CSV table of C-alpha atoms and ligand atoms in Angstrom, one decimal:
chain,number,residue,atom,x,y,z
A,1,UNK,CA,-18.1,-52.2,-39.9
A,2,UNK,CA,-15.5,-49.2,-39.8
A,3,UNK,CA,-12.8,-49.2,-42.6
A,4,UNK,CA,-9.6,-49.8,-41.0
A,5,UNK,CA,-7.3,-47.0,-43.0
A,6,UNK,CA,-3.4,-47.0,-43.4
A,7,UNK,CA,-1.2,-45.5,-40.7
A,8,UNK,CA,0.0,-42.1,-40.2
A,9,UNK,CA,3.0,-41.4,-42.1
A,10,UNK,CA,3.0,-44.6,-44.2
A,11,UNK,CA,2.1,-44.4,-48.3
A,12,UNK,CA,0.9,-47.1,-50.6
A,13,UNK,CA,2.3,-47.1,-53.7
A,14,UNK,CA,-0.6,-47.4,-56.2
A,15,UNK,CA,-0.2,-49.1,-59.7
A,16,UNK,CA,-0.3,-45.8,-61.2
A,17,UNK,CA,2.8,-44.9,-59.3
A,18,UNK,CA,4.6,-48.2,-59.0
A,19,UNK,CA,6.0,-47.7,-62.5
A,20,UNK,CA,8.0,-44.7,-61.3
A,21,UNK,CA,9.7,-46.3,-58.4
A,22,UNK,CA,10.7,-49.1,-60.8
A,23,UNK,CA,12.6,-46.5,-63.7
A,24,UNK,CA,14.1,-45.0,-60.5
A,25,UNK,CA,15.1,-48.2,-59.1
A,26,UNK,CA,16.1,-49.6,-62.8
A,27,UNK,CA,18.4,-46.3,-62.3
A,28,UNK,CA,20.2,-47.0,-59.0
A,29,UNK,CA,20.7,-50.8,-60.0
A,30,UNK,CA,22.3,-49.3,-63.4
A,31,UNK,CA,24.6,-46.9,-62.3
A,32,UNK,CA,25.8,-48.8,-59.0
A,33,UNK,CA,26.7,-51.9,-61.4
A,34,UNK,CA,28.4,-49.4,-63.6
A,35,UNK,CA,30.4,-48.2,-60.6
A,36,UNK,CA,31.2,-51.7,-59.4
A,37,UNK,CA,28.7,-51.8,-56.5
A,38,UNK,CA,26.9,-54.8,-55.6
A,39,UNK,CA,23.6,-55.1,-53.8
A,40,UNK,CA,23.6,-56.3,-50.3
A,41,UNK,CA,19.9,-57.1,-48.5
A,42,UNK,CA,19.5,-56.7,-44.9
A,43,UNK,CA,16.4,-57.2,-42.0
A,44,UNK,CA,13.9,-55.1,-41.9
A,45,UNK,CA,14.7,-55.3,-37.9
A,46,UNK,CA,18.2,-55.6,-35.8
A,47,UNK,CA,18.8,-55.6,-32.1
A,48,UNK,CA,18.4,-52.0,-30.6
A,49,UNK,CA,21.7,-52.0,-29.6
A,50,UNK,CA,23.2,-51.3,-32.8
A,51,UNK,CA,21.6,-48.6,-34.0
A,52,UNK,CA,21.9,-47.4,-29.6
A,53,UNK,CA,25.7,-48.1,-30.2
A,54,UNK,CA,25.9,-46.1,-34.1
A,55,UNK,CA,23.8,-44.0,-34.8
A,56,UNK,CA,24.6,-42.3,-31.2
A,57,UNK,CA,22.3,-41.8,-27.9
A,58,UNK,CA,21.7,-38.4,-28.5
A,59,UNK,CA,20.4,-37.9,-31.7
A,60,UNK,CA,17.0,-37.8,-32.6
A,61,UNK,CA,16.4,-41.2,-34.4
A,62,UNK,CA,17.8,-42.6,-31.5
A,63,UNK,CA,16.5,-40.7,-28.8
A,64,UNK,CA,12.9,-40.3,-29.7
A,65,UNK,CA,12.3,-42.1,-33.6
A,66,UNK,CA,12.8,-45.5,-33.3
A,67,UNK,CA,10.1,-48.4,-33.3
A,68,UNK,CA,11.1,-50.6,-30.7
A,69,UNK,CA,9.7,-53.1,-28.7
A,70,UNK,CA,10.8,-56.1,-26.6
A,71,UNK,CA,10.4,-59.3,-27.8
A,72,UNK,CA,9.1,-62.4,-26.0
A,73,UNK,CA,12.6,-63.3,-24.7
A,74,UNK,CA,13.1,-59.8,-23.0
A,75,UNK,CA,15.2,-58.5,-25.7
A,76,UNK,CA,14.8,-55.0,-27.5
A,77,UNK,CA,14.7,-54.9,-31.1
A,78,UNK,CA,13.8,-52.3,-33.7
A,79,UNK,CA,12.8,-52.3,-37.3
A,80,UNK,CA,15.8,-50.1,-38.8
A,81,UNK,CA,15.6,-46.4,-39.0
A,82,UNK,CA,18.9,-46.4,-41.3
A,83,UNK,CA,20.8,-48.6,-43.2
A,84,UNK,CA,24.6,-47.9,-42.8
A,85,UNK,CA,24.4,-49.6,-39.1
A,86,UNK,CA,23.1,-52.7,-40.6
A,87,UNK,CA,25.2,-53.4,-43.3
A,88,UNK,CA,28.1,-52.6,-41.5
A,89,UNK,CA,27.2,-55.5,-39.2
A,90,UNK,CA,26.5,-57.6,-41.8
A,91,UNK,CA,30.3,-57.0,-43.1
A,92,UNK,CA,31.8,-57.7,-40.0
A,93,UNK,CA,29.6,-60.7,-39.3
A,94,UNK,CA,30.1,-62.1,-42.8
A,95,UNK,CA,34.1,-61.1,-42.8
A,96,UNK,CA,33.5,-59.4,-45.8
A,97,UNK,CA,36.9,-57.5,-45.5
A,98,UNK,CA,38.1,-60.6,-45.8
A,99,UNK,CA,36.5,-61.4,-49.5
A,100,UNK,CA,38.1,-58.2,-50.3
A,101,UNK,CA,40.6,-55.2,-49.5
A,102,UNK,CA,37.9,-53.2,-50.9
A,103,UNK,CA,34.1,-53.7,-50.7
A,104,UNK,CA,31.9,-51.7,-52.7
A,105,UNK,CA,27.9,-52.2,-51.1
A,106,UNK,CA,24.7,-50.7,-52.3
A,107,UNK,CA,21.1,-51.1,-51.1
A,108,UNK,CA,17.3,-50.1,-51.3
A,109,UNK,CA,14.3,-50.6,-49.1
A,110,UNK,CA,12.5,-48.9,-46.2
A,111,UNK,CA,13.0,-47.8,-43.6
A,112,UNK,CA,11.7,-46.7,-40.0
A,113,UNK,CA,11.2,-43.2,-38.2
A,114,UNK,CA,8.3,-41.8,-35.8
A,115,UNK,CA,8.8,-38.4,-37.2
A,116,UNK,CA,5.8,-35.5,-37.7
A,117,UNK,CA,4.4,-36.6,-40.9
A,118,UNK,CA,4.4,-33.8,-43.8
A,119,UNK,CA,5.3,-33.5,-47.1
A,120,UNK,CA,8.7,-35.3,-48.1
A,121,UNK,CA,9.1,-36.9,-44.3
A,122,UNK,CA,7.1,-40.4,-43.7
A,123,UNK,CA,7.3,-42.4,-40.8
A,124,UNK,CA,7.4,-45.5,-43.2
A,125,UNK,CA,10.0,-44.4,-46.6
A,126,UNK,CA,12.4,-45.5,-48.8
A,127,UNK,CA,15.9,-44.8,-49.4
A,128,UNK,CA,18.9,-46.0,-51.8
A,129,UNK,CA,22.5,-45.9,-50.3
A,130,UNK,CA,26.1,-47.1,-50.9
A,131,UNK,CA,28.7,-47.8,-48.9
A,132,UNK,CA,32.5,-48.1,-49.8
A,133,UNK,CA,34.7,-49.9,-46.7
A,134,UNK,CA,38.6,-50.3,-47.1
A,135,UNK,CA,39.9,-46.9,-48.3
A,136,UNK,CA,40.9,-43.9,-46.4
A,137,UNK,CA,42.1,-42.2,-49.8
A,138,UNK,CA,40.0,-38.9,-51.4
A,139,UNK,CA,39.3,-40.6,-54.5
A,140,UNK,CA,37.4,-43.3,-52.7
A,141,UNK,CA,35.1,-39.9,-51.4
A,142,UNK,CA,34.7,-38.6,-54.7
A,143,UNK,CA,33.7,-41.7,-56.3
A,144,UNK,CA,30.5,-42.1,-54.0
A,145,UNK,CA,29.6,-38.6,-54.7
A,146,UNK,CA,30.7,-39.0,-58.2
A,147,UNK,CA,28.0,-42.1,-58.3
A,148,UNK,CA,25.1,-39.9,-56.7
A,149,UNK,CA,26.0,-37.3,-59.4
A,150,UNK,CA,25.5,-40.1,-62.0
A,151,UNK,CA,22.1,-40.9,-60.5
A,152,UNK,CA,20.9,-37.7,-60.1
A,153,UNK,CA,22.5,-36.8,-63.7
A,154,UNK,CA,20.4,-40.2,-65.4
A,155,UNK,CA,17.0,-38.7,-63.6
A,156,UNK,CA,17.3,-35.2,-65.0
A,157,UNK,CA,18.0,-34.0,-61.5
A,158,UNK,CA,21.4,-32.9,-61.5
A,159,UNK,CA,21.0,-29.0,-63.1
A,160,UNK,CA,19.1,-28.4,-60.5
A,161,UNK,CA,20.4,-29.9,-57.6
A,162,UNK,CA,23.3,-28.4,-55.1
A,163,UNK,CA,26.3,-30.4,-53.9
A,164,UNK,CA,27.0,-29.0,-50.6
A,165,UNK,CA,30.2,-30.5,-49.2
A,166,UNK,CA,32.4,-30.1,-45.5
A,167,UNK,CA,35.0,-31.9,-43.7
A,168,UNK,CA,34.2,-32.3,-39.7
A,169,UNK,CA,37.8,-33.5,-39.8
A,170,UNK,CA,39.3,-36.9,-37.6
A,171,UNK,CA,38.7,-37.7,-34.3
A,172,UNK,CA,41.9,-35.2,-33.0
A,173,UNK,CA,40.4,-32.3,-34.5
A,174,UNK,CA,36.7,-33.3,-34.1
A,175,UNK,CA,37.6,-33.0,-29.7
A,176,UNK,CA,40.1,-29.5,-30.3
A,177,UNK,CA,36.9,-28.2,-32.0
A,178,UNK,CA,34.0,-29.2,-29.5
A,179,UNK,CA,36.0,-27.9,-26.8
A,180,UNK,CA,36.7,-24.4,-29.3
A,181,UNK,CA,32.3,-24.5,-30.1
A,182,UNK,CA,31.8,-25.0,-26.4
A,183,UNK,CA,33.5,-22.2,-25.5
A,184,UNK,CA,32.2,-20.2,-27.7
A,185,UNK,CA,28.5,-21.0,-26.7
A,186,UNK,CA,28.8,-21.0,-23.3
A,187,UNK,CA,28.4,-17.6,-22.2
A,188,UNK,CA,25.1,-17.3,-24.0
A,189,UNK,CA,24.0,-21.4,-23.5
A,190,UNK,CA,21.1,-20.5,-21.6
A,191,UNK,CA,19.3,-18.3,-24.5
A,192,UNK,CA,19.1,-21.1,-26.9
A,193,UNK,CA,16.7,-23.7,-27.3
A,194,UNK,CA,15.9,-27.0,-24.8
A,195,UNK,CA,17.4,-29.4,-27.2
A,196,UNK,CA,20.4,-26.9,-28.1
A,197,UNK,CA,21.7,-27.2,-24.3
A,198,UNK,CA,20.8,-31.1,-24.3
A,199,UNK,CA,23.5,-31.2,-27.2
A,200,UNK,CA,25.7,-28.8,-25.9
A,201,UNK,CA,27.5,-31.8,-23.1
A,202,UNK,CA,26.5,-35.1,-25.6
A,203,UNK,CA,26.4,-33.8,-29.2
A,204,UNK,CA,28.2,-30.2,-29.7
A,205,UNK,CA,28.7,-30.1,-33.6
A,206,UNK,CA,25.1,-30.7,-33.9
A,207,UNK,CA,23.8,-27.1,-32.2
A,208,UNK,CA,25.6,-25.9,-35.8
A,209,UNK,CA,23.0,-27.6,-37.5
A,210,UNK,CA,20.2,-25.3,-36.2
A,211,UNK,CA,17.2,-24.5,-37.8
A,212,UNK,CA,15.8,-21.4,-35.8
A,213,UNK,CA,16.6,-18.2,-36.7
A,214,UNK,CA,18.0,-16.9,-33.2
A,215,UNK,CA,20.5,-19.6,-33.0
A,216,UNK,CA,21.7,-18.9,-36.2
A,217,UNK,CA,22.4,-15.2,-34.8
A,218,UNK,CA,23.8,-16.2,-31.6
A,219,UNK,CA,25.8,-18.5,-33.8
A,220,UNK,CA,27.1,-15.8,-36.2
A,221,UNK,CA,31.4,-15.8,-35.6
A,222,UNK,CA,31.5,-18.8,-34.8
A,223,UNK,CA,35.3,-21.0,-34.7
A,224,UNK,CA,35.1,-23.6,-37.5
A,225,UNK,CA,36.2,-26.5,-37.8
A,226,UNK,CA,38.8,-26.4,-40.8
A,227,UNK,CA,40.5,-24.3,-37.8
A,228,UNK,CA,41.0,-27.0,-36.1
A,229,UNK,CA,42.0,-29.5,-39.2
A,230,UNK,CA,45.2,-31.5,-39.0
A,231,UNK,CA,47.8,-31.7,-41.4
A,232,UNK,CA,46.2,-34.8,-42.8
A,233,UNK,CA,42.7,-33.6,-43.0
A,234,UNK,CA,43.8,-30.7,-44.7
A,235,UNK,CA,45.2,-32.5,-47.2
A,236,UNK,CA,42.3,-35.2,-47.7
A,237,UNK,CA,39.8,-31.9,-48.0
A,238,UNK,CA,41.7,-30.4,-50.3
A,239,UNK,CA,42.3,-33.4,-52.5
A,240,UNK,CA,38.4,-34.2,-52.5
A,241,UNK,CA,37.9,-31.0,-53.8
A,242,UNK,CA,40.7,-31.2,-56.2
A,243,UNK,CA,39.2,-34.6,-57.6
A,244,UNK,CA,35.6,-32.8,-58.0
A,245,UNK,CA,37.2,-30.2,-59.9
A,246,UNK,CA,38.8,-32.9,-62.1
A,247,UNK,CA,35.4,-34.8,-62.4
A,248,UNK,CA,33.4,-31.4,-63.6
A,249,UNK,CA,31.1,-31.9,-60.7
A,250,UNK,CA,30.4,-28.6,-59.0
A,251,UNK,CA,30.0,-28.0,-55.2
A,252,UNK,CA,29.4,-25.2,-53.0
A,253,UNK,CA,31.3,-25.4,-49.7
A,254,UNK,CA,29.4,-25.4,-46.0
A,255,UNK,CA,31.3,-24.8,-43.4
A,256,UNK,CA,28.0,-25.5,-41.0
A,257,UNK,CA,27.1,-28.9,-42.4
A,258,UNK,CA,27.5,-31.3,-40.0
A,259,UNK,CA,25.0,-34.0,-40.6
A,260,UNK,CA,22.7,-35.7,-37.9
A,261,UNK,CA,24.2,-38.7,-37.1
A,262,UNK,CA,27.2,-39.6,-34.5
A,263,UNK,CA,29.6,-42.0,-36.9
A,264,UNK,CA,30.5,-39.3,-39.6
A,265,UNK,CA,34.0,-38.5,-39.7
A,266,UNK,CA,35.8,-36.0,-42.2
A,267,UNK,CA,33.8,-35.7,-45.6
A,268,UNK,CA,30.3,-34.9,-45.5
A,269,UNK,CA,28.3,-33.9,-47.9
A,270,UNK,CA,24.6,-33.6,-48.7
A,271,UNK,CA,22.6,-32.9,-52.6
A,272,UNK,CA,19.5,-30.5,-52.0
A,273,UNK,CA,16.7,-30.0,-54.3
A,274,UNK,CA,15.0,-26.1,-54.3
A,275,UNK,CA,11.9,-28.0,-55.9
A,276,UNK,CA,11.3,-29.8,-52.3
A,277,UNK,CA,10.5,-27.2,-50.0
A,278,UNK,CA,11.3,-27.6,-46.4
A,279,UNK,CA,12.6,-30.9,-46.4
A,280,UNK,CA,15.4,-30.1,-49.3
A,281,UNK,CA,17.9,-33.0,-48.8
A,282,UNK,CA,17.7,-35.4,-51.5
A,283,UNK,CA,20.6,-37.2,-50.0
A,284,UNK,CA,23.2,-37.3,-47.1
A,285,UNK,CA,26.0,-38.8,-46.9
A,286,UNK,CA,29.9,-38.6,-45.4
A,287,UNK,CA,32.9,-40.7,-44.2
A,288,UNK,CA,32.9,-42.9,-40.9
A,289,UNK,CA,36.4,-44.6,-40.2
A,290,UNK,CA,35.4,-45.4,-36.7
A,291,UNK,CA,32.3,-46.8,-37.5
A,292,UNK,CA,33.3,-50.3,-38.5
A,293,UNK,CA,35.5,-50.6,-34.7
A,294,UNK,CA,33.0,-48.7,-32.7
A,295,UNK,CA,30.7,-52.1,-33.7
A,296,UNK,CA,33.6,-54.6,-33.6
A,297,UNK,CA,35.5,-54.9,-36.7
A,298,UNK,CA,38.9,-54.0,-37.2
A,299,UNK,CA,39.5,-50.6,-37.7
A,300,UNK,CA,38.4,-50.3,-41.7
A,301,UNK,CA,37.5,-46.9,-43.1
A,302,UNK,CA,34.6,-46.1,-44.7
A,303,UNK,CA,32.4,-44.0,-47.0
A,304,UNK,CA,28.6,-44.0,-47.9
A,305,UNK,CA,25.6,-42.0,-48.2
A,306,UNK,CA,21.7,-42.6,-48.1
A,307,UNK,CA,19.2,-41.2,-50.3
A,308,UNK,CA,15.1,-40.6,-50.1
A,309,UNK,CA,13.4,-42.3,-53.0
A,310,UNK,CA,10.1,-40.3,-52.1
A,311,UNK,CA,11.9,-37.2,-52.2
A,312,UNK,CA,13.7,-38.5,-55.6
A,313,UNK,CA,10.2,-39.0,-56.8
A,314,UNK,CA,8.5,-35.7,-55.9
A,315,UNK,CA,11.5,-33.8,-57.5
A,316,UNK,CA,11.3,-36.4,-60.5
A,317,UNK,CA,7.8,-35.3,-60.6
A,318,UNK,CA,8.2,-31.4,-61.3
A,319,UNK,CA,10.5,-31.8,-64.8
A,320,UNK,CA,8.7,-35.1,-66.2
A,321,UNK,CA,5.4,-35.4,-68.0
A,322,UNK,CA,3.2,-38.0,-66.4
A,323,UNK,CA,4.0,-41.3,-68.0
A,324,UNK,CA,1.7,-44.2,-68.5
A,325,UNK,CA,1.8,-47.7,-67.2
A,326,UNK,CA,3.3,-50.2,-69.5
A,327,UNK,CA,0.9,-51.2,-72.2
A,328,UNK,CA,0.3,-54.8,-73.4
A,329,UNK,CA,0.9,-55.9,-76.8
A,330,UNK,CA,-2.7,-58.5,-76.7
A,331,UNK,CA,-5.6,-58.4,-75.0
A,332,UNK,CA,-6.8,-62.0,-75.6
A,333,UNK,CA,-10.8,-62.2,-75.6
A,334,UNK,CA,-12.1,-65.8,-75.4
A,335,UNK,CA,-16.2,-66.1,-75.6
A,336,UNK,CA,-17.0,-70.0,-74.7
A,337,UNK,CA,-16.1,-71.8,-71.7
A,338,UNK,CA,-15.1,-74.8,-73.4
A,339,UNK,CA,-12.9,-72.7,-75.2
A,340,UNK,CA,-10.5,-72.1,-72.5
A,341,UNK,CA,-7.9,-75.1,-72.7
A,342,UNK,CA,-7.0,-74.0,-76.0
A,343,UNK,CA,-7.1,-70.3,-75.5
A,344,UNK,CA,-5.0,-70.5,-72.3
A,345,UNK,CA,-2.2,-72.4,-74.6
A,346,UNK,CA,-2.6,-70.1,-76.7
A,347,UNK,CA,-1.7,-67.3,-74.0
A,348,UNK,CA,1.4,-69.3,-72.7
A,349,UNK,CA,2.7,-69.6,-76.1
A,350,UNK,CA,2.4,-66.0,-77.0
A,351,UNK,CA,4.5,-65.2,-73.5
A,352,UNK,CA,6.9,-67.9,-74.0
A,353,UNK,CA,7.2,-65.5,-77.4
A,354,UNK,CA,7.9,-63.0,-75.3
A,355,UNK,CA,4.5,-60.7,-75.7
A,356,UNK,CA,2.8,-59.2,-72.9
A,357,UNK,CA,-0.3,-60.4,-72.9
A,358,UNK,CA,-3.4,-59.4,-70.9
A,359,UNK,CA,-6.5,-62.4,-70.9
A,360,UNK,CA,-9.7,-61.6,-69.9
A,361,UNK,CA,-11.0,-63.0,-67.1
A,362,UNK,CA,-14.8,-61.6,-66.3
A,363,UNK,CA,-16.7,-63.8,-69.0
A,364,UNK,CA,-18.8,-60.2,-70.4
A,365,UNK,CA,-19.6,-59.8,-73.3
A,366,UNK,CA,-17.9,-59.8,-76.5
A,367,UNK,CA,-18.4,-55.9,-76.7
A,368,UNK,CA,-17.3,-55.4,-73.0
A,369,UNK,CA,-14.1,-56.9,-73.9
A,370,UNK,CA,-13.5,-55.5,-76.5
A,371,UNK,CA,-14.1,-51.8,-74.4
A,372,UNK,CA,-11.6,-53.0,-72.2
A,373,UNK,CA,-9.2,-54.2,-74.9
A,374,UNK,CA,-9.2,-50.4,-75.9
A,375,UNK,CA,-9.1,-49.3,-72.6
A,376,UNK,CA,-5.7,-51.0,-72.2
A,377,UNK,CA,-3.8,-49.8,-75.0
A,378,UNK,CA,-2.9,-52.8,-76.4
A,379,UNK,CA,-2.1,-53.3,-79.8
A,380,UNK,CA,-4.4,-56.1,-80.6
A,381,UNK,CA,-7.2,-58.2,-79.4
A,382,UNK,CA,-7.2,-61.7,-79.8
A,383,UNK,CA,-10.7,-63.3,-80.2
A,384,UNK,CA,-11.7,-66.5,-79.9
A,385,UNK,CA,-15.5,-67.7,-80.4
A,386,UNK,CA,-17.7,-70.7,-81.6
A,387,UNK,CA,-17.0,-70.4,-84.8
A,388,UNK,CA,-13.2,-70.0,-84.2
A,389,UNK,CA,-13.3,-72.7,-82.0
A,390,UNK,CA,-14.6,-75.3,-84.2
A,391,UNK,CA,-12.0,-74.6,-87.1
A,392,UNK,CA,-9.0,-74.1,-85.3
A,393,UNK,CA,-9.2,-70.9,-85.9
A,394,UNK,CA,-8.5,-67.0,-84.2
A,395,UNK,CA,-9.0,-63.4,-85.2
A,396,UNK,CA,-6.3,-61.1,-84.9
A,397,UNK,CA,-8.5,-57.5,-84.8
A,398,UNK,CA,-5.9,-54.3,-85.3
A,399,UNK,CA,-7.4,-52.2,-82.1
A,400,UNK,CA,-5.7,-49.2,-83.8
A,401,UNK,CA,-6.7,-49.3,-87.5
A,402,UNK,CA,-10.0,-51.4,-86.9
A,403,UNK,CA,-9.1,-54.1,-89.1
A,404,UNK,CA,-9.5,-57.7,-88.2
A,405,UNK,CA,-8.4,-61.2,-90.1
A,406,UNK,CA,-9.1,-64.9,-89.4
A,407,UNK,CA,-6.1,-67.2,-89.3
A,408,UNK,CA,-5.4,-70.6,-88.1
A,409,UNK,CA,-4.0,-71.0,-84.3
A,410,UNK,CA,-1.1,-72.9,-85.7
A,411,UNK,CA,0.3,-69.7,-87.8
A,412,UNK,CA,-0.3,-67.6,-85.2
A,413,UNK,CA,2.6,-66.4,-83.8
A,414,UNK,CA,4.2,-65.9,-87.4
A,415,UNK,CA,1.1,-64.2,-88.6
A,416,UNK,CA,1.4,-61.7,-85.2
B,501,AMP,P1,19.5,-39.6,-43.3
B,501,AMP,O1,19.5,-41.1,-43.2
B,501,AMP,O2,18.7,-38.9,-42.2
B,501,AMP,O3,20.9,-39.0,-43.5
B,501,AMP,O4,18.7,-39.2,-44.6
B,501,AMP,C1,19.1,-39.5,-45.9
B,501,AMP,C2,18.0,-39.1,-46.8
B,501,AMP,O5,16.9,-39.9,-46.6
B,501,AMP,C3,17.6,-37.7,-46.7
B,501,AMP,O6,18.4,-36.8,-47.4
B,501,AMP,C4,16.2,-37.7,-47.2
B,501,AMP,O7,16.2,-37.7,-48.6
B,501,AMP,C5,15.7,-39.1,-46.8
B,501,AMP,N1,14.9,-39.1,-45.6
B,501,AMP,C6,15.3,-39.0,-44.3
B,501,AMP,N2,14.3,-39.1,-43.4
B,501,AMP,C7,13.2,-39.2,-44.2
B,501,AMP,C8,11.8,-39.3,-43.9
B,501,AMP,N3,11.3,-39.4,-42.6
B,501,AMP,N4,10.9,-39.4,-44.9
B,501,AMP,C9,11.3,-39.4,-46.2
B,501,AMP,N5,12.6,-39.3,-46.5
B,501,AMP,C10,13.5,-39.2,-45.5
């Protein structure tokens, strides 16, 4: 029969590798408590609408990414490609504005995109994200980044990793400036790209995003958008960058970043990481104060960002030594089947004490286990055999000096 493999663009995580995505998870759950963030847990699948109605038409999750399908009813639903859309439902469906002036969010799990497969972009991945609703202030922007600093700064990631931070400004200046960008690209519209001229009607800020070389050129001289600021974003900008200053976090200002999704409004920001290659962005993030009204809330601004927990990992992986899996403290080795009841009591009361405990389970030989006792690291092996058995015995063997002693079950625990 053929092997039926995984699909393209999806990853299992192994044992081996499990334990990384754990110390990075421990991380997120640490610092996000630390900031005052609390988890929230959404579907792995919403109605397509909102992610249609978010995310925006015309960008490329939306327009050519998502896994969708209609359901036996006729309706169209799709397993998320992004969190923000879905936990911003969830608070207006749950009132949680109404818990709260100010509602600090944070979340992990995977997510959904039909992208090209390659190195640091799955179709099947993982990302960690926060989202802060109720303040329109600067300090509320800071904080978030302040809280991905922290992350990055617990992983070892943060020397090395760039801050890159723009304001696309409100909605006022966001339409002054696509009319400005238009302009300014139309004379030469038909010499770029097939999905530059798609954006140039639905999704102008987006052209600035380009990856290809001759757009960048016919892009050089371009208007930009802190041209176009009003008084208030000015102020906002300057106050983000003023708080940054005050918090010791560096950042390099980007004129061009404008991030891929509709919603964002004001601060954006993105961390990169040299070590990743092409795909650099360890994380993405910016303010949407439309966002919660667009789905229908009440106007509530709002701040998050999103990072990859692969790409976390594969920068992780280039300043850490390779760490083993968790060893156990016993490797229990019982050799006669009627010696299980005890043996098995034996096992629950050395957990309920709190060791971690490994029990064989093949029936081999004594010699086998004890191979495999080694193999595992553990401290000690446990043994129990006929003559054990009979006096309400065990031997405690010392895998690392060699040594081994005979006690009774009962002192156990105190003798371990
Ligand atoms: P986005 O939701 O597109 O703003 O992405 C936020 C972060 O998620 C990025 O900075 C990446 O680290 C990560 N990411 C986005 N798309 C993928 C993907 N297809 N595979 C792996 N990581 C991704």
């Amino acid at each position: 029969m053929s092997q039926i493999r995984s699909i393209k663009g999806t990853h299992d995580i192994l044992p081996g590798d499990s334990n990384r995505w754990q110390r990075l998870e421990q991380v997120v759950h640490q610092v996000c408590r630390q900031f005052g963030y609390r988890e929230i847990r959404t579907p792995m699948f919403e109605k397509t609408r909102l992610f249609a109605r978010s995310v925006g038409e015309e960008t490329d999750i939306v327009s050519k990414e998502m896994y969708s399908w209609e359901d036996r009813d006729g309706s169209s639903l799709t397993l998320r490609p992004e969190l923000t859309a879905s936990v911003v439902r969830s608070y207006i469906q749950h009132n949680l504005r109404g818990q709260a002036p100010a509602q600090r969010l944070y979340y992990l799990g995977p997510l959904f995109r039909r992208e090209r497969p390659q190195k640091g972009r799955q179709r099947q991945f993982h990302q960690f994200g926060v989202e802060a609703f109720g303040s329109e202030n600067p300090e509320q922007d800071t904080e978030i980044i302040a809280l991905a600093w922290h992350i990055l700064s617990e992983c070892g990631l943060s020397v090395n990793a760039t801050l890159h931070l723009n304001s696309i400004g409100s909605s006022d200046c966001r339409s002054a400036y696509k009319e400005a960008l238009k302009d300014f690209i139309r004379p030469n519209l038909k010499q770029f790209s097939e999905t530059s001229q798609r954006r140039f009607e639905t999704n102008t800020l987006r052209i600035l995003d380009t990856k290809a070389e001759h757009e960048k050129k016919l892009l050089e001289g371009v208007p930009l958008v802190s041209d176009y600021f009003t008084d208030d974003d000015k102020i906002h900008f300057d106050s983000v960058q003023h708080f940054l200053n005050a918090m010791d976090i560096p950042f390099a200002l980007n004129p061009k970043l404008v991030r891929g999704l509709d919603y964002y409004s004001r601060t954006v920001f993105e961390f990169t990481s040299p070590v990743l290659g092409a795909q650099d962005a360890l994380l993405g993030g910016g303010r949407y104060d439309e966002l919660v009204e667009t789905l229908g809330g009440k106007p509530t601004p709002a701040i998050g960002f999103a990072a990859g927990m692969e790409r976390f990992l594969i920068a992780l992986e280039s300043i850490e030594k390779t760490e083993s899996d968790p060893k156990p403290d016993i490797y229990f080795i019982c050799l006669e089947e009627d010696g299980l009841p005890a043996a098995l009591s034996l096992c629950q009361q050395l957990r309920r004490a709190g060791k971690n405990l490994v029990m064989d389970s093949l029936r081999r030989s004594l010699k086998a286990q004890l191979r495999e006792a080694n193999k595992s690291g553990a401290g000690h092996a446990l043994i129990l055999g006929r003559e054990e058995i009979e006096s309400n015995s065990i031997v405690i063997k010392d895998l690392e000096k060699g040594h081994q002693v005979t006690v009774l079950q009962s002192s156990l625990i105190e003798k371990l």
